[in-house]
Coordinates of C-alpha atoms in Angstrom, one line a residue:
Chain A
M5 CA 31.3 1.5 0.9
P6 CA 34.7 0.4 -0.4
P7 CA 34.8 0.8 -4.1
E8 CA 36.2 -2.7 -4.6
F9 CA 33.1 -4.1 -2.9
A10 CA 30.8 -2.3 -5.3
D11 CA 33.0 -3.4 -8.3
K12 CA 32.7 -7.0 -7.1
L13 CA 28.9 -6.8 -6.9
K14 CA 28.6 -5.2 -10.3
Q15 CA 30.8 -7.8 -11.8
S16 CA 28.8 -10.5 -10.2
I17 CA 25.5 -9.0 -11.5
R18 CA 27.0 -8.8 -14.9
D19 CA 28.2 -12.4 -14.9
W20 CA 25.1 -14.0 -13.4
S21 CA 22.4 -11.7 -15.0
G22 CA 23.8 -9.9 -17.9
V23 CA 22.6 -6.6 -16.4
E24 CA 24.9 -3.5 -16.4
C25 CA 25.0 -0.9 -13.7
P26 CA 22.5 1.7 -15.2
N27 CA 23.5 4.9 -13.3
E28 CA 25.2 6.5 -10.4
A29 CA 22.0 6.1 -8.3
A30 CA 22.4 2.3 -8.6
E31 CA 25.9 2.6 -7.1
V32 CA 24.4 4.7 -4.3
G33 CA 21.8 2.0 -3.8
L34 CA 24.4 -0.6 -3.4
S35 CA 25.7 1.4 -0.4
D36 CA 22.7 -0.1 1.5
F37 CA 24.4 -3.5 1.2
P38 CA 27.1 -3.5 3.9
G39 CA 24.5 -2.7 6.6
L40 CA 22.1 -5.3 5.2
L41 CA 24.9 -7.9 5.0
K42 CA 25.6 -7.2 8.7
E43 CA 22.0 -7.8 9.6
L44 CA 21.9 -11.0 7.6
A45 CA 25.1 -12.2 9.1
A46 CA 23.5 -11.7 12.6
L47 CA 20.8 -14.1 11.5
R48 CA 23.0 -16.9 10.4
G49 CA 22.1 -20.1 12.1
T50 CA 18.4 -19.3 12.6
L51 CA 17.2 -21.2 9.5
V52 CA 16.2 -24.7 10.6
F53 CA 16.8 -27.6 8.2
E54 CA 13.0 -28.3 7.7
D55 CA 12.1 -24.7 7.2
E56 CA 10.6 -23.9 3.8
P57 CA 8.6 -21.1 2.2
S58 CA 5.4 -23.1 2.3
S59 CA 5.3 -22.8 6.1
F60 CA 4.1 -19.2 5.7
D61 CA 0.6 -20.3 4.5
A62 CA 0.4 -22.7 7.4
A63 CA 1.5 -19.9 9.9
L64 CA -1.2 -17.5 8.5
Q65 CA -3.8 -20.2 9.2
A66 CA -2.3 -21.1 12.6
E67 CA -2.1 -17.6 13.8
K68 CA -5.7 -16.6 12.9
E69 CA -7.6 -14.7 15.6
P70 CA -9.3 -17.2 17.9
A71 CA -13.1 -17.2 17.9
R72 CA -14.6 -15.1 20.7
Chain B
M21 CA -16.8 22.7 -4.1
S22 CA -19.9 20.6 -4.6
A23 CA -21.3 19.1 -1.4
L24 CA -21.7 15.9 -3.5
T25 CA -17.9 15.3 -3.7
N26 CA -17.6 15.6 0.0
L27 CA -19.8 12.6 0.6
S28 CA -18.1 9.4 1.7
M29 CA -18.3 6.4 -0.6
I30 CA -21.0 4.8 1.4
E31 CA -23.0 8.1 1.7
A32 CA -22.8 8.4 -2.1
A33 CA -23.9 4.8 -2.7
D34 CA -26.7 5.0 -0.2
A35 CA -27.9 8.3 -1.7
V36 CA -28.1 6.8 -5.1
K37 CA -29.9 3.8 -3.8
R38 CA -32.5 6.0 -2.0
G39 CA -32.9 8.1 -5.1
E40 CA -31.7 11.2 -3.4
V41 CA -29.0 11.8 -6.1
T42 CA -28.4 10.3 -9.5
S43 CA -25.1 8.6 -10.4
V44 CA -24.9 11.0 -13.3
A45 CA -24.9 13.9 -10.9
L46 CA -22.1 12.2 -8.9
V47 CA -20.0 11.7 -12.0
E48 CA -20.5 15.2 -13.2
A49 CA -19.6 16.6 -9.8
C50 CA -16.3 14.6 -9.8
L51 CA -15.6 15.6 -13.3
A52 CA -16.0 19.2 -12.5
R53 CA -13.7 18.8 -9.5
I54 CA -11.0 17.2 -11.7
A55 CA -11.5 19.9 -14.3
A56 CA -10.9 22.5 -11.6
H57 CA -7.9 21.0 -9.8
G58 CA -6.6 18.0 -11.7
G59 CA -3.8 20.0 -13.2
Q60 CA -2.4 21.0 -9.8
V61 CA -2.5 17.5 -8.4
N62 CA -1.7 15.4 -11.5
A63 CA -3.4 12.3 -10.1
V64 CA -5.1 11.3 -13.3
I65 CA -3.6 9.4 -16.2
R66 CA -6.7 8.6 -18.3
L67 CA -10.1 10.0 -17.8
D68 CA -12.9 8.1 -19.5
K69 CA -15.6 10.7 -19.3
A70 CA -18.1 9.4 -21.9
E71 CA -18.0 5.8 -20.7
A72 CA -18.3 6.9 -17.0
L73 CA -21.4 9.0 -17.8
E74 CA -22.9 6.2 -19.8
A75 CA -22.3 3.8 -16.9
A76 CA -23.8 6.2 -14.5
A77 CA -26.9 6.6 -16.7
A78 CA -27.3 2.8 -16.8
V79 CA -27.3 2.7 -13.0
D80 CA -29.9 5.5 -12.8
K81 CA -32.0 3.8 -15.4
A82 CA -31.8 0.5 -13.4
R83 CA -32.8 2.2 -10.3
A84 CA -35.7 3.9 -12.0
S85 CA -36.9 0.5 -13.2
G86 CA -36.9 -1.0 -9.7
A87 CA -33.9 -3.2 -10.1
V88 CA -31.9 -4.2 -7.1
L89 CA -28.7 -2.2 -7.0
G90 CA -25.3 -3.5 -6.0
P91 CA -23.5 -2.2 -2.8
L92 CA -21.4 0.4 -4.8
A93 CA -23.9 1.2 -7.4
G94 CA -23.4 4.5 -9.1
V95 CA -20.3 5.5 -7.1
P96 CA -17.5 7.1 -9.3
M97 CA -14.1 5.6 -8.7
M98 CA -10.7 5.6 -10.4
H99 CA -7.9 3.1 -10.0
K100 CA -4.2 2.8 -10.1
D101 CA -3.1 2.3 -13.7
M102 CA -2.0 -1.3 -13.1
Y103 CA -5.3 -3.1 -13.0
Y104 CA -5.9 -4.6 -16.3
R105 CA -9.1 -4.0 -18.3
A106 CA -9.4 -5.8 -21.5
G107 CA -8.6 -3.6 -24.5
K108 CA -7.7 -0.5 -22.3
V109 CA -4.1 0.7 -21.9
S110 CA -2.6 -0.1 -18.6
S111 CA 0.7 1.8 -18.5
C112 CA 1.8 0.7 -15.0
G113 CA 3.1 4.1 -14.7
S114 CA 5.9 3.3 -17.1
R115 CA 7.3 4.2 -20.5
I116 CA 7.9 0.5 -21.2
R117 CA 4.2 -0.3 -21.0
K118 CA 2.8 2.9 -22.2
D119 CA 0.9 1.2 -25.0
F120 CA 0.2 -2.1 -23.3
R121 CA -3.4 -3.3 -23.8
P122 CA -4.3 -6.4 -21.8
K123 CA -6.6 -9.0 -23.1
L124 CA -8.2 -9.8 -19.7
T125 CA -9.8 -7.8 -17.0
A126 CA -8.7 -7.9 -13.4
T127 CA -10.8 -9.8 -11.0
V128 CA -11.1 -6.8 -8.7
L129 CA -12.3 -4.6 -11.5
R130 CA -14.9 -7.3 -12.4
R131 CA -16.1 -7.4 -8.8
L132 CA -16.3 -3.6 -8.6
D133 CA -18.2 -3.6 -11.9
D134 CA -20.6 -6.3 -10.5
A135 CA -21.2 -4.1 -7.5
G136 CA -22.2 -1.2 -9.7
A137 CA -19.2 1.0 -9.2
V138 CA -18.6 3.6 -12.0
D139 CA -15.0 3.4 -13.3
M140 CA -13.9 6.8 -14.6
G141 CA -10.4 5.9 -15.6
T142 CA -6.9 5.4 -14.3
L143 CA -4.5 7.0 -11.9
N144 CA -0.9 8.1 -11.6
M145 CA 1.4 5.8 -9.7
A146 CA 5.0 5.1 -9.1
E147 CA 6.7 3.5 -12.1
F148 CA 5.8 -0.3 -11.9
A149 CA 4.6 0.5 -8.3
Q150 CA 8.2 0.6 -7.1
N151 CA 8.8 3.7 -5.0
P152 CA 7.5 4.9 -1.7
T153 CA 7.2 8.5 -2.6
G154 CA 5.1 8.5 -5.8
H155 CA 7.7 10.2 -8.1
N156 CA 7.0 9.5 -11.7
V157 CA 9.2 10.9 -14.5
H158 CA 7.0 9.5 -17.3
F159 CA 3.7 11.0 -16.3
G160 CA 4.9 13.8 -14.1
D161 CA 5.0 13.6 -10.3
C162 CA 1.7 13.6 -8.4
H163 CA 1.4 16.4 -6.0
N164 CA 0.1 16.3 -2.4
P165 CA -3.3 18.2 -2.3
W166 CA -2.5 19.4 1.2
N167 CA 0.7 21.1 0.2
L168 CA 1.7 20.8 -3.4
P169 CA 5.5 20.7 -3.2
Y170 CA 5.2 17.7 -0.9
C171 CA 5.1 14.0 -2.0
T172 CA 2.0 12.0 -2.0
G173 CA 3.5 8.8 -0.8
G174 CA 3.6 5.8 -3.2
S175 CA 3.3 3.8 -5.0
S176 CA -0.4 4.4 -5.3
S177 CA 0.1 8.2 -5.5
G178 CA -2.9 9.1 -7.6
S179 CA -5.2 6.9 -5.5
G180 CA -4.3 8.7 -2.3
A181 CA -4.2 12.2 -3.8
G182 CA -7.3 11.8 -5.8
V183 CA -9.4 10.5 -2.9
A184 CA -8.1 13.3 -0.7
A185 CA -8.8 16.0 -3.3
R186 CA -12.4 14.7 -3.8
F187 CA -11.9 13.7 -7.4
F188 CA -13.7 10.4 -6.7
Y189 CA -14.9 8.4 -3.7
A190 CA -12.6 5.4 -3.6
A191 CA -9.7 3.9 -5.5
L192 CA -7.8 0.7 -5.9
G193 CA -4.2 0.8 -4.8
S194 CA -1.7 -2.0 -4.3
D195 CA 0.7 -2.6 -1.4
T196 CA 3.9 -4.6 -1.5
G197 CA 5.9 -2.5 1.0
G198 CA 3.3 0.2 2.0
S199 CA 2.0 1.4 -1.3
I200 CA -1.6 1.7 0.0
R201 CA -0.8 2.8 3.5
L202 CA 1.8 5.4 2.6
P203 CA -0.3 7.5 0.2
A204 CA -3.2 7.0 2.6
T205 CA -1.3 8.5 5.5
I206 CA 0.5 11.2 3.5
C207 CA -2.6 12.4 1.7
G208 CA -4.8 12.1 4.8
V209 CA -7.1 9.3 3.7
T210 CA -7.9 5.7 4.9
G211 CA -6.2 2.6 3.3
I212 CA -6.1 -1.1 4.1
K213 CA -4.0 -4.0 2.8
G214 CA -5.6 -7.2 3.8
T215 CA -4.0 -10.4 4.9
Q216 CA -1.7 -11.7 2.2
T217 CA -3.9 -13.8 -0.2
R218 CA -7.1 -12.0 1.0
V219 CA -7.8 -10.3 -2.4
S220 CA -7.3 -11.8 -5.8
R221 CA -4.3 -10.4 -7.8
A222 CA -5.5 -11.9 -11.1
G223 CA -5.1 -9.1 -13.7
A224 CA -3.1 -6.9 -11.5
M225 CA 0.5 -5.9 -12.6
P226 CA 2.9 -8.2 -10.7
L227 CA 5.7 -6.8 -8.6
S228 CA 6.4 -9.4 -5.9
F229 CA 4.4 -12.5 -6.0
T230 CA 4.8 -13.2 -2.3
M231 CA 4.1 -9.8 -1.0
D232 CA 1.7 -8.0 -3.5
N233 CA -1.6 -7.0 -2.0
V234 CA -4.7 -5.4 -3.7
G235 CA -6.8 -3.0 -1.6
P236 CA -8.7 0.3 -1.3
L237 CA -8.0 3.9 -0.5
T238 CA -11.1 5.6 0.8
R239 CA -12.3 8.5 3.0
T240 CA -13.4 6.4 5.9
A241 CA -12.8 3.0 7.5
R242 CA -16.5 2.2 6.9
D243 CA -16.0 2.8 3.1
A244 CA -12.9 0.5 3.2
A245 CA -15.0 -2.2 4.9
R246 CA -17.6 -2.2 2.2
F247 CA -15.0 -1.9 -0.6
L248 CA -13.0 -4.8 0.9
R249 CA -16.0 -7.0 1.2
V250 CA -16.8 -6.5 -2.4
T251 CA -13.4 -7.3 -3.7
A252 CA -12.0 -10.0 -1.3
G253 CA -12.5 -13.7 -1.5
A254 CA -11.2 -16.8 -3.4
D255 CA -10.7 -16.5 -7.1
P256 CA -10.0 -19.5 -9.4
R257 CA -8.0 -17.1 -11.6
D258 CA -5.6 -16.5 -8.7
P259 CA -4.6 -19.8 -7.2
T260 CA -2.8 -18.0 -4.3
S261 CA -6.0 -16.3 -3.2
S262 CA -7.4 -17.6 0.2
N263 CA -10.5 -19.7 0.6
E264 CA -11.1 -18.1 3.9
P265 CA -14.7 -16.8 4.1
V266 CA -15.3 -13.0 3.7
P267 CA -17.2 -11.7 6.6
N268 CA -19.5 -8.6 6.5
Y269 CA -16.8 -6.2 7.7
E270 CA -19.3 -3.3 7.9
A271 CA -21.4 -5.2 10.4
A272 CA -18.3 -5.3 12.7
L273 CA -18.1 -1.6 12.9
T274 CA -20.2 -1.0 16.1
G275 CA -18.0 1.6 17.6
D276 CA -17.7 -0.7 20.7
I277 CA -14.0 -1.4 21.3
R278 CA -14.2 -1.9 25.1
G279 CA -11.6 -4.4 26.1
L280 CA -9.6 -4.1 22.9
R281 CA -5.9 -4.8 23.6
I282 CA -3.4 -2.8 21.7
A283 CA 0.3 -3.5 21.6
V284 CA 2.9 -0.9 20.7
P285 CA 6.3 -2.5 19.8
Q286 CA 9.2 -0.8 21.5
Q287 CA 11.6 -1.7 18.8
Y288 CA 12.1 -0.4 15.3
F289 CA 9.1 1.7 14.5
F290 CA 10.2 4.8 16.5
D291 CA 13.8 4.8 15.5
G292 CA 14.5 8.4 14.4
A293 CA 10.8 9.3 14.6
D294 CA 9.9 13.0 14.6
D295 CA 8.4 14.3 17.9
I296 CA 5.4 15.8 16.2
V297 CA 4.6 12.3 14.7
V298 CA 5.0 10.6 18.1
R299 CA 2.8 13.1 19.8
A300 CA 0.0 12.7 17.2
F301 CA 0.4 8.8 17.6
D302 CA 0.1 9.1 21.4
R303 CA -3.0 11.3 21.2
A304 CA -4.5 8.8 18.8
L305 CA -4.0 6.0 21.3
D306 CA -5.6 8.2 23.9
V307 CA -8.7 8.5 21.8
L308 CA -8.9 4.6 21.6
K309 CA -8.3 4.3 25.3
A310 CA -11.1 6.7 26.0
R311 CA -13.4 4.3 24.1
G312 CA -12.3 1.4 26.4
A313 CA -9.1 0.0 24.7
T314 CA -6.0 -0.7 26.7
V315 CA -2.5 0.1 25.4
E316 CA 0.7 -1.6 26.4
R317 CA 4.3 -1.2 25.1
V318 CA 5.7 -4.7 24.2
S319 CA 9.1 -6.0 23.2
A320 CA 9.2 -7.6 19.7
P321 CA 12.8 -8.6 19.0
S322 CA 11.7 -10.6 15.9
L323 CA 11.4 -7.2 14.1
R324 CA 15.1 -7.0 13.5
A325 CA 15.0 -10.2 11.4
V326 CA 11.8 -9.1 9.7
A327 CA 13.4 -5.8 8.7
A328 CA 16.4 -7.5 7.2
Y329 CA 14.5 -10.2 5.3
V330 CA 11.8 -7.9 3.9
A331 CA 14.5 -5.9 2.3
L332 CA 15.4 -8.9 0.2
C333 CA 12.1 -10.4 -1.0
S334 CA 10.4 -7.9 -3.1
R335 CA 13.7 -6.6 -4.4
V336 CA 14.7 -10.0 -5.7
E337 CA 11.3 -10.9 -7.2
A338 CA 11.1 -7.5 -8.9
A339 CA 14.6 -8.0 -10.3
A340 CA 13.6 -11.4 -11.7
I341 CA 10.5 -10.3 -13.6
H342 CA 12.2 -7.1 -14.9
A343 CA 15.4 -8.8 -16.0
N344 CA 14.6 -8.8 -19.8
W345 CA 13.8 -5.1 -19.8
M346 CA 16.8 -4.3 -17.6
R347 CA 19.1 -6.0 -20.1
E348 CA 17.4 -4.5 -23.2
H349 CA 15.6 -1.3 -22.2
A350 CA 17.3 0.0 -19.0
A351 CA 17.3 3.5 -20.3
D352 CA 13.4 3.4 -20.5
Y353 CA 13.2 3.2 -16.8
S354 CA 13.5 6.2 -14.4
I355 CA 16.8 6.5 -12.8
L356 CA 15.3 5.6 -9.5
L357 CA 13.7 2.4 -10.7
S358 CA 16.6 1.0 -12.7
A359 CA 18.8 1.8 -9.7
R360 CA 16.4 0.0 -7.3
L361 CA 16.1 -3.0 -9.5
F362 CA 19.8 -3.3 -10.0
G363 CA 20.5 -4.1 -6.4
G364 CA 18.1 -7.1 -6.6
Y365 CA 20.5 -9.0 -8.9
A366 CA 23.2 -8.9 -6.2
V367 CA 21.3 -11.0 -3.6
P368 CA 22.4 -14.6 -3.5
G369 CA 19.7 -17.1 -4.1
H370 CA 20.1 -19.0 -0.8
L371 CA 19.5 -15.7 1.1
Y372 CA 16.2 -15.2 -0.8
V373 CA 15.2 -18.7 0.0
E374 CA 16.2 -18.2 3.7
A375 CA 14.1 -15.0 3.8
Q376 CA 11.1 -16.9 2.4
S377 CA 11.7 -19.9 4.7
R378 CA 11.9 -17.8 7.8
R379 CA 8.7 -15.9 7.0
G380 CA 6.4 -18.5 8.6
P381 CA 8.5 -18.9 11.8
L382 CA 8.9 -15.2 12.1
L383 CA 5.2 -14.6 11.7
R384 CA 4.6 -17.1 14.5
Q385 CA 7.3 -15.4 16.7
F386 CA 5.9 -11.9 16.1
C387 CA 2.4 -13.0 17.0
A388 CA 3.8 -14.6 20.2
E389 CA 5.6 -11.4 21.0
A390 CA 3.0 -8.8 20.0
L391 CA -0.4 -10.4 19.4
D392 CA -0.9 -13.4 21.7
R393 CA -2.0 -11.1 24.6
F394 CA -3.2 -8.4 22.3
D395 CA -5.7 -7.8 19.5
L396 CA -3.9 -5.2 17.4
V397 CA -0.5 -3.7 17.0
A398 CA -0.3 0.1 16.6
T399 CA 2.6 2.2 15.1
P400 CA 2.9 5.5 13.2
T401 CA 2.5 4.8 9.5
L402 CA 5.3 7.1 8.6
R403 CA 7.7 7.8 11.4
T404 CA 8.9 11.2 10.1
R405 CA 7.1 14.4 8.7
V406 CA 6.2 14.1 5.1
P407 CA 9.1 14.9 2.8
T408 CA 9.0 17.2 -0.2
L409 CA 9.2 15.9 -3.8
A410 CA 12.5 17.7 -4.2
E411 CA 14.3 16.1 -1.2
T412 CA 13.3 12.6 -2.2
D413 CA 13.9 12.9 -5.9
V414 CA 16.5 10.3 -6.8
D415 CA 16.4 11.1 -10.5
A416 CA 17.4 14.6 -9.8
D417 CA 20.0 13.8 -7.1
A418 CA 21.2 10.2 -6.3
T419 CA 22.2 11.3 -2.8
N420 CA 18.4 11.4 -2.0
W421 CA 18.4 7.7 -2.1
Q422 CA 18.3 7.0 1.6
R423 CA 15.8 9.7 2.3
C424 CA 13.4 8.2 -0.4
M425 CA 13.9 4.6 0.8
A426 CA 13.3 5.4 4.4
V427 CA 9.7 6.5 3.7
S428 CA 8.5 2.9 3.8
A429 CA 10.4 1.8 7.0
N430 CA 7.3 1.4 9.1
T431 CA 5.0 -0.3 6.5
R432 CA 7.3 -2.9 5.0
P433 CA 7.4 -5.2 8.0
F434 CA 3.7 -6.0 7.7
N435 CA 4.1 -7.1 4.1
Y436 CA 6.7 -9.7 5.1
L437 CA 4.4 -10.8 8.0
G438 CA 1.4 -10.8 5.8
L439 CA -0.8 -9.2 8.4
P440 CA -3.9 -7.1 7.7
T441 CA -2.9 -3.5 8.2
A442 CA -4.7 -0.2 7.9
S443 CA -3.7 3.5 8.1
V444 CA -6.0 6.2 9.2
P445 CA -5.4 10.0 9.5
C446 CA -4.5 11.1 13.0
G447 CA -3.4 14.7 12.8
F448 CA -1.3 17.2 10.8
D449 CA 2.2 18.3 11.1
D450 CA 3.5 21.9 11.4
R451 CA 3.5 22.2 7.5
G452 CA -0.1 21.1 7.1
L453 CA 0.8 17.6 6.0
P454 CA -1.2 14.7 7.4
I455 CA 0.0 12.1 10.0
G456 CA -1.2 8.5 10.0
L457 CA -1.9 5.8 12.6
Q458 CA -1.1 2.3 11.5
L459 CA -3.2 -0.6 12.9
A460 CA -2.3 -4.3 12.3
G461 CA -4.2 -7.4 13.4
R462 CA -3.8 -11.2 13.3
P463 CA -4.2 -13.0 9.9
F464 CA -7.7 -12.5 8.5
A465 CA -8.6 -10.1 11.3
E466 CA -9.6 -7.3 8.9
A467 CA -12.8 -6.8 10.7
R468 CA -11.0 -6.1 14.0
V469 CA -8.6 -3.7 12.3
L470 CA -11.5 -1.8 10.6
S471 CA -13.5 -1.8 13.8
A472 CA -10.8 0.0 15.7
A473 CA -10.2 2.4 12.8
D474 CA -13.9 3.2 12.5
A475 CA -14.2 3.7 16.3
Y476 CA -11.3 6.1 16.1
Q477 CA -13.0 8.0 13.3
R478 CA -16.2 8.3 15.3
D479 CA -14.3 10.5 17.7
T480 CA -12.1 12.4 15.4
D481 CA -12.5 14.4 12.2
W482 CA -9.1 14.2 10.6
H483 CA -10.5 12.0 7.9
A484 CA -13.3 14.5 7.1
R485 CA -11.0 17.5 6.5
V486 CA -10.7 18.7 2.9
P487 CA -7.5 20.1 1.4
A488 CA -7.9 23.7 0.2
L489 CA -6.9 23.5 -3.4

């Protein structure tokens, strides 16, 4: 992970949340992010305008096992 | 070892009911086992000896008087130290809450009390239930009873290790990314997380309000069935709990799985899997096939999105509820937990909303891919051999980060999908550590999941083996 990328994330966290990077492991943890960003970029465009979190409860009901 | 501690939870409950053993004798046998081996395993945080013996004596007195006993009457249990009991310390495995005394009692504890279970105290766990290995710098790491230098799996480390070590008959765990199923598989016991919303979370320490689950770790699928029936169901104190009726799960355990259709997703779950795990998994499927199930490999491309989104949800929610402490008491967390929480603050809000909004559509897509033509999905619970405590210790060495986080790769997707998912022991690796079979069903199909798990356990004895401590 480029150091400038981690620095930007840390600055953003500081600005938005007031939380400081606590230790080296936290920096190592941020190294997950480039891979995650790539995966999320591949999913761009899949969210439909009407999608919303409440659809999950409806899906749980809709996908119940049919009675046998 | 006392033969009493080797009973299953149901055998113990039924023996008490029939008058073949007293609850006091069960508690004393468990206390003796803890006294002999508790120090090696470090599963226990607080032992309430006197109260447990008093509760057991009350059960015995009730039986002697002819009272009708509950389905778990007289059975000693201990629970992850994150289920609140009014007036008792609930540390959540942390320094920050080491003196926290809640004013309320968790609904699941009340239900277990009402069923007659004997609560002997609280169990070690990952700090705030947030690591998949069970490391804990505040109370000391919990050790795997099968091979002490190895991790127990987390976050319900004491629950898995204690059930395996025969310290008690059953325990509550919690599961946000695998925290019931991982210690179940790694310690060689049975665990199930129900459908999201199946069990009330009132009075349970929160981690992720969209993915937290309450559930049992037990010796057998039948034990889990009874435990789940006692604890599941709507709860006015938890408005997210489901109104779906709770069936008699135990009645579904007939051993007859003829015609059961099992899907094995080709994607994701076997990436980087160890051969010894895959072989044990395949042999487990052969056992189910011999009982009349069919198994087919399926393609489930939705898993790529599921794996990406699940990485965001609990991380962001945990970051939000820990923000005050992260600002003011970051040094009171373990290195591992503060590092893990820190990343959650970097996720943009719109991506979190996207992850939550895509959850319903992706559940529908996954069911269309893997469950429309099938009854269950099967995978290994942990795709690699069990790691040691040392090689996953992030506090000791930050470069262990990836190895630690990889432990929950196969369990996390089912939290995002909200599906009922169990893990049962299906073998041992070349270092004597257990291997687990993970079975997931459609929403609210806990009975079918447990039925297959029970059928498997009728033909195998992995779950009955006892670690030599």
